[in-house]
C-alpha positions in Angstrom: 121.4 23.6 47.1 119.1 24.4 50.0 116.1 26.9 50.0 117.2 28.7 53.2 119.7 31.4 53.9 123.4 30.8 54.3 124.9 31.7 57.8 126.3 34.9 56.2 123.0 36.1 54.9 121.3 35.3 58.2 124.0 37.1 60.2 123.6 40.2 57.8 119.7 40.1 58.3 120.2 39.9 62.1 122.6 42.9 62.1 120.4 45.0 59.9 117.5 44.2 62.3 119.7 45.1 65.3 120.6 48.4 63.7 116.9 49.2 63.1 115.9 48.4 66.6 118.7 50.6 67.9 117.6 53.6 65.8 113.8 53.2 66.2 112.9 51.4 69.4 112.4 53.4 72.6 111.0 50.5 74.7 111.1 46.8 74.7 107.6 46.6 73.3 108.7 48.6 70.3 111.7 46.5 69.8 109.4 43.4 69.9 107.1 45.0 67.4 110.1 45.6 64.9 111.1 42.0 65.2 107.5 40.8 64.6 107.2 42.9 61.5 110.5 41.5 60.1 109.1 37.9 60.2 108.3 36.3 56.8 
């Protein structure tokens, strides 16, 4: 077993992140900040 995420888990994470960006970000800079905050 690997320590990483499965493709399905990664896709779910990306979809959640995309929805957060759509609902919160007003500018590209805000979108970038949301992504940066989501990093491990």
